[in-house]
Short mmCIF file of C-alpha atoms in Angstrom, two decimals:
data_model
loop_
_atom_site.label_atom_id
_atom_site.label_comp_id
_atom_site.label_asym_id
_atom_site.label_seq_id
_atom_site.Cartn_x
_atom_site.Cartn_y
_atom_site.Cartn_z
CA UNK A 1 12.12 -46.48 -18.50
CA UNK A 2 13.28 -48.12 -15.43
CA UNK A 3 11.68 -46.57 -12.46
CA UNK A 4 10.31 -46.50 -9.05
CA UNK A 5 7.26 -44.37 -8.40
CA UNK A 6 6.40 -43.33 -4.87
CA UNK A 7 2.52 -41.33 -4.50
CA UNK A 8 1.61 -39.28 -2.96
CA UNK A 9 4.79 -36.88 -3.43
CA UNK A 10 3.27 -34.58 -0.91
CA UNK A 11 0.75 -34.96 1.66
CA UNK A 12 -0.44 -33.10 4.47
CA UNK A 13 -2.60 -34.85 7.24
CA UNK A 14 -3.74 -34.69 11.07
CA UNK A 15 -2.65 -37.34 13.85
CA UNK A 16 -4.73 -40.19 14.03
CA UNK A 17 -5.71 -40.41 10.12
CA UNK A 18 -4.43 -43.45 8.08
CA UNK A 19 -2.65 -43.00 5.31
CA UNK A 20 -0.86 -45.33 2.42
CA UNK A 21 2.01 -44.17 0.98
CA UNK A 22 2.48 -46.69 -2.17
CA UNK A 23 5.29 -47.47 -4.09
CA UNK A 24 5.81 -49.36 -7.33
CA UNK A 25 8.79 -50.60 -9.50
CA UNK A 26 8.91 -51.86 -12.95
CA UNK A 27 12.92 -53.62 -12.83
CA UNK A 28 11.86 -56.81 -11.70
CA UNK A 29 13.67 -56.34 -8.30
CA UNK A 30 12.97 -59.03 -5.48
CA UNK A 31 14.42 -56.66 -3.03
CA UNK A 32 12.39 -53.49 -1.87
CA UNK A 33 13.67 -51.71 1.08
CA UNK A 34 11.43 -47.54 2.69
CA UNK A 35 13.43 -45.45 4.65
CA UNK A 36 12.73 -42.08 5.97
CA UNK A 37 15.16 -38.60 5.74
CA UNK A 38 15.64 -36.83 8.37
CA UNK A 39 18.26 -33.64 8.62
CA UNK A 40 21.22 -34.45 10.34
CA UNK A 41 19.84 -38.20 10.45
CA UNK A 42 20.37 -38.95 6.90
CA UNK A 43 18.40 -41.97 5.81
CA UNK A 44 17.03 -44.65 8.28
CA UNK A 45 15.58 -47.92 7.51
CA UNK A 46 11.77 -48.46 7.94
CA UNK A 47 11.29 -51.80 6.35
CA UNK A 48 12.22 -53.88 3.58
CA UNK A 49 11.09 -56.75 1.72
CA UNK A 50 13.04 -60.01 0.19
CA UNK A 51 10.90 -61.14 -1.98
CA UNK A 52 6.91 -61.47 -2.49
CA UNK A 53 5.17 -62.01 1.26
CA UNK A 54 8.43 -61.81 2.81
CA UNK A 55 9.75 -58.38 5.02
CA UNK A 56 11.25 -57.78 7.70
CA UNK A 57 11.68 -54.42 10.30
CA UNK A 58 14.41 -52.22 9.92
CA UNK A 59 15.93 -49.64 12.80
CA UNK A 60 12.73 -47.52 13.12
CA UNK A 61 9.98 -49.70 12.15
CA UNK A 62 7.56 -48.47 15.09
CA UNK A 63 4.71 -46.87 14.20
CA UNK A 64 4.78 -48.31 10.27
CA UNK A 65 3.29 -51.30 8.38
CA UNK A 66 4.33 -52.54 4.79
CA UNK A 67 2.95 -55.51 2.88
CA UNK A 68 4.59 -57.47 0.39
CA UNK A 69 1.46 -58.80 -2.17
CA UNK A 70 2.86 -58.45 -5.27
CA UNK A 71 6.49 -58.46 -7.06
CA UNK A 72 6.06 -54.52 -8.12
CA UNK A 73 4.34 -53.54 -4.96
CA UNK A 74 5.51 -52.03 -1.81
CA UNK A 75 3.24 -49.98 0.24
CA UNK A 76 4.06 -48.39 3.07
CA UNK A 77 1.05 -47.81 5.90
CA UNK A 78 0.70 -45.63 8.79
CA UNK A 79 -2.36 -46.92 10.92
CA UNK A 80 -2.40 -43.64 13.16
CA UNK A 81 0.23 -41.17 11.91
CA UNK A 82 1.84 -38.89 14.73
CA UNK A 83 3.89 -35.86 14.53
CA UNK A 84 6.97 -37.39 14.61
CA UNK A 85 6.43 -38.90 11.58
CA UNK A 86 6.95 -36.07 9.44
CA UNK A 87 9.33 -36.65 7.08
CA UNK A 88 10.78 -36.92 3.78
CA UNK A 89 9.60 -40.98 2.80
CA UNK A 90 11.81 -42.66 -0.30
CA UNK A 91 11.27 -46.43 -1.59
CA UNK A 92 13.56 -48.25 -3.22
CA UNK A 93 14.76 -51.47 -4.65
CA UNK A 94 17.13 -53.66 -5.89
CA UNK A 95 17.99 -57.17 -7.65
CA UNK A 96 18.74 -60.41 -6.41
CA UNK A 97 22.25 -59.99 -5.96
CA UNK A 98 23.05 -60.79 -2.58
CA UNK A 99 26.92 -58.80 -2.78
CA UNK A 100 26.54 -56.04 -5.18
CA UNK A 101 23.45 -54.07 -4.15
CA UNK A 102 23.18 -50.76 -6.37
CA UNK A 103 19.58 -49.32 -4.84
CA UNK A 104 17.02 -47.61 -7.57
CA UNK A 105 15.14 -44.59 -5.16
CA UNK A 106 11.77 -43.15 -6.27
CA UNK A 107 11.56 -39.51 -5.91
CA UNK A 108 10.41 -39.31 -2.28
CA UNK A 109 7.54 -38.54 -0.67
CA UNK A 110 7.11 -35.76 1.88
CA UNK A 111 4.59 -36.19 4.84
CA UNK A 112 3.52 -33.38 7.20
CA UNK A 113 1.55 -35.02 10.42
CA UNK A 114 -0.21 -32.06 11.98
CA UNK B 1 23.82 -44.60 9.49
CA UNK B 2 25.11 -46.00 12.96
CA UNK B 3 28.48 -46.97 12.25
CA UNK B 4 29.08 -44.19 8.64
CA UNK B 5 29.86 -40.96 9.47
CA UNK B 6 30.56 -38.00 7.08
CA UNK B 7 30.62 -33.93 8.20
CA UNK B 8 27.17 -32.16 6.69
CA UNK B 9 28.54 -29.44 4.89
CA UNK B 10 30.96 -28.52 2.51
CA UNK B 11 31.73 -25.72 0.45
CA UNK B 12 33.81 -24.58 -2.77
CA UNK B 13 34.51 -22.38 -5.12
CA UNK B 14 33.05 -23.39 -8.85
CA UNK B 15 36.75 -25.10 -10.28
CA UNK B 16 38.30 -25.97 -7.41
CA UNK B 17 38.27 -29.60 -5.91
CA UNK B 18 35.96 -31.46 -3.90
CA UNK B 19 36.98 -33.98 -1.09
CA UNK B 20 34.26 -35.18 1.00
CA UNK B 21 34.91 -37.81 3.43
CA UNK B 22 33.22 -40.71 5.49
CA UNK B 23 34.49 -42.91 8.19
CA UNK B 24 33.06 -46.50 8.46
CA UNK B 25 33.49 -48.99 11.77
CA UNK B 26 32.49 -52.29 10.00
CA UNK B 27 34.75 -53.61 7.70
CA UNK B 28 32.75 -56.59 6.56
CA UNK B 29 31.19 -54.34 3.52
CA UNK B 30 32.37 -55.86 0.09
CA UNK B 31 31.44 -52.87 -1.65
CA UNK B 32 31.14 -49.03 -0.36
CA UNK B 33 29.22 -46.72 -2.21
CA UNK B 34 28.74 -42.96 -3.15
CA UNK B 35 24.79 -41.95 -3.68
CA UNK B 36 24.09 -38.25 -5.29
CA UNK B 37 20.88 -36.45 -3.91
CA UNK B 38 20.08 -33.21 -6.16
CA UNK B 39 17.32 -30.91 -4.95
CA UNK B 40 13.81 -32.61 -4.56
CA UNK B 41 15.05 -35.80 -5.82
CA UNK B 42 15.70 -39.13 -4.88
CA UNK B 43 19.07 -40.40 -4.26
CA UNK B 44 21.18 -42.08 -7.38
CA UNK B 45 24.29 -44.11 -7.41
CA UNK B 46 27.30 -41.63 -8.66
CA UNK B 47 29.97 -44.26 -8.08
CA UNK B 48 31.53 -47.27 -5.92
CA UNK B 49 34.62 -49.12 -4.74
CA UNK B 50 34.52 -52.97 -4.39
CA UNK B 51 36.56 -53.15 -0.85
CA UNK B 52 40.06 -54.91 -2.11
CA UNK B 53 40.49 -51.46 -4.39
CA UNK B 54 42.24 -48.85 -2.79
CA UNK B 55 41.41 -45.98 -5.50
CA UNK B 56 38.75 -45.78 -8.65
CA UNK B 57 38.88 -43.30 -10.90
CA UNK B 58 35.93 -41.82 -13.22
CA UNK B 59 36.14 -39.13 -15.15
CA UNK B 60 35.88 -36.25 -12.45
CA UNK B 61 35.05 -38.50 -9.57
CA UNK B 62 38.19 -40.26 -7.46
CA UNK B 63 37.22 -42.81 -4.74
CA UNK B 64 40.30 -43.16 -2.10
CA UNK B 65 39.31 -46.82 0.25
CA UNK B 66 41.87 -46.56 3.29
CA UNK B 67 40.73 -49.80 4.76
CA UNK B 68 43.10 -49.95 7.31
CA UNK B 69 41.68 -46.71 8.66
CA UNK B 70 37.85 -47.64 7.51
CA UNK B 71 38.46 -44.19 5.44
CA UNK B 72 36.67 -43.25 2.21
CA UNK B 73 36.70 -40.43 0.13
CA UNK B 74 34.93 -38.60 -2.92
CA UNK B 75 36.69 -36.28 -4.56
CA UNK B 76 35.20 -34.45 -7.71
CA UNK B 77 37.56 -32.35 -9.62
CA UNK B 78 36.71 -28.80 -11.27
CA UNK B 79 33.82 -28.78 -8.96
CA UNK B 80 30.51 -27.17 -11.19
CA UNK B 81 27.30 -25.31 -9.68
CA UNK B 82 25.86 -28.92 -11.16
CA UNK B 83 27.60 -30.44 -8.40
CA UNK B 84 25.74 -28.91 -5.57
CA UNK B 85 24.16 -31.80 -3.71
CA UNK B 86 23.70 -33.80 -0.79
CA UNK B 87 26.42 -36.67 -0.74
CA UNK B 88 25.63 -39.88 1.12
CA UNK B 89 28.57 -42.45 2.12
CA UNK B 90 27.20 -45.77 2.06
CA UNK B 91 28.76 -49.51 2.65
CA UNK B 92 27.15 -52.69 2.43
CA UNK B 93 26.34 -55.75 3.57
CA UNK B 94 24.66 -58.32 2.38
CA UNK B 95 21.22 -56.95 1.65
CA UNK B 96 21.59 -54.20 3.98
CA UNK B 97 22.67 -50.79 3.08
CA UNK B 98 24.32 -48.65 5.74
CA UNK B 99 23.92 -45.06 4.98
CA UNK B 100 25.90 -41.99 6.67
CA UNK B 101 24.03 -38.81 7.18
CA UNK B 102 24.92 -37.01 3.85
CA UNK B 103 27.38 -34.24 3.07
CA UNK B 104 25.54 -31.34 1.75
CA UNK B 105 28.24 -29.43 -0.72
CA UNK B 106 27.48 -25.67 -1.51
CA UNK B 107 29.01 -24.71 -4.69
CA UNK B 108 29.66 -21.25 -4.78
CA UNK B 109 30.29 -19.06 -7.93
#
């Protein structure tokens, strides 16, 4: 089944404590893009990734790291997580086809920063 | 989104019709898109409009593309309980996707 699976779905940790939030896909997609829901904000990009060792920042990349090591792999880091943070996180990705860009979403993960 | 906008909430009566709408201020997008985000799920594609189509049609789901007033609309007929979701507008370009805030529709029995 074609997929993209986010862990942890929910997480609760304290300011200051690294965390990885990973995400994988099995599709074959070069393109693999995190954003972050907010209400009211709907969703905003963090990051995304062309292809394997190549990403770039979207509009609210402070405070966020990703790596690009692997085809399937997406990880998204958060050296020292803050409050503001909180948030519902969702990866997803998409083929090589530079007009047509249907985006596959994992199921989200929430993050509480305390 | 920056430049998609849509209102947050919407709500029906189960059978009548649905219209959601989103605005858009760059018309560069080749294709504009409607995503579907059910309770404690990611979002999925429910439908799209490549831009030099005015009005697709599927099933219960009509797309309207105004370009001329970078206007775009959903509307799902015989609206179900099934429906209620969060709606997201979305247009894009190139590799980016531009997404509007999402229209949350309340489906009421």
């Amino acid at each position: 089944e074609a997929q993209v699976t986010q862990n942890p779905r929910y997480l609760i940790t304290v300011t200051g404590k690294k965390l990885t939030v990973t995400c994988s896909q099995n599709m074959n997609h070069e393109y693999m893009s995190w954003y972050r829901q907010d209400p009211g904000l709907g969703l905003r990009q963090i990051y995304y990734s062309m292809n394997v060792e190549v990403t770039d920042k979207g509009d609210v990349p402070e405070g966020y790291k990703v790596s690009r090591k692997e085809k399937r792999n997406f990880p998204l880091i958060l050296e020292s997580p803050s409050p503001n943070q909180t948030s519902l996180y969702f990866c997803a990705s998409r083929g090589a086809d530079r007009v047509y860009g249907e985006l596959f979403f994992g199921e989200g993960s929430r993050l509480t920063v305390l | 989104g920056e430049d998609v906008e849509q209102s947050l909430f919407l709500s029906v009566r189960e059978g009548d019709s649905s219209v959601i709408n989103c605005t858009y201020t760059d018309s560069s997008s080749t294709y504009l898109y409607w995503y579907k985000q059910e309770p404690g799920a990611g979002l999925q594609l429910l439908t799209y409009i490549f831009s030099n189509m005015d009005m697709k049609q599927d099933q219960r789901l009509t797309v309207l593309l105004n370009k001329k007033d970078k206007h775009l609309s959903l509307r799902i007929a015989d609206t179900q309980t099934g429906d209620s979701a969060i709606y997201f507008c979305a247009r894009g370009g190139g590799f980016k996707t531009i997404f509007g805030a999402g229209t949350r529709l309340f489906v009421k029995a």
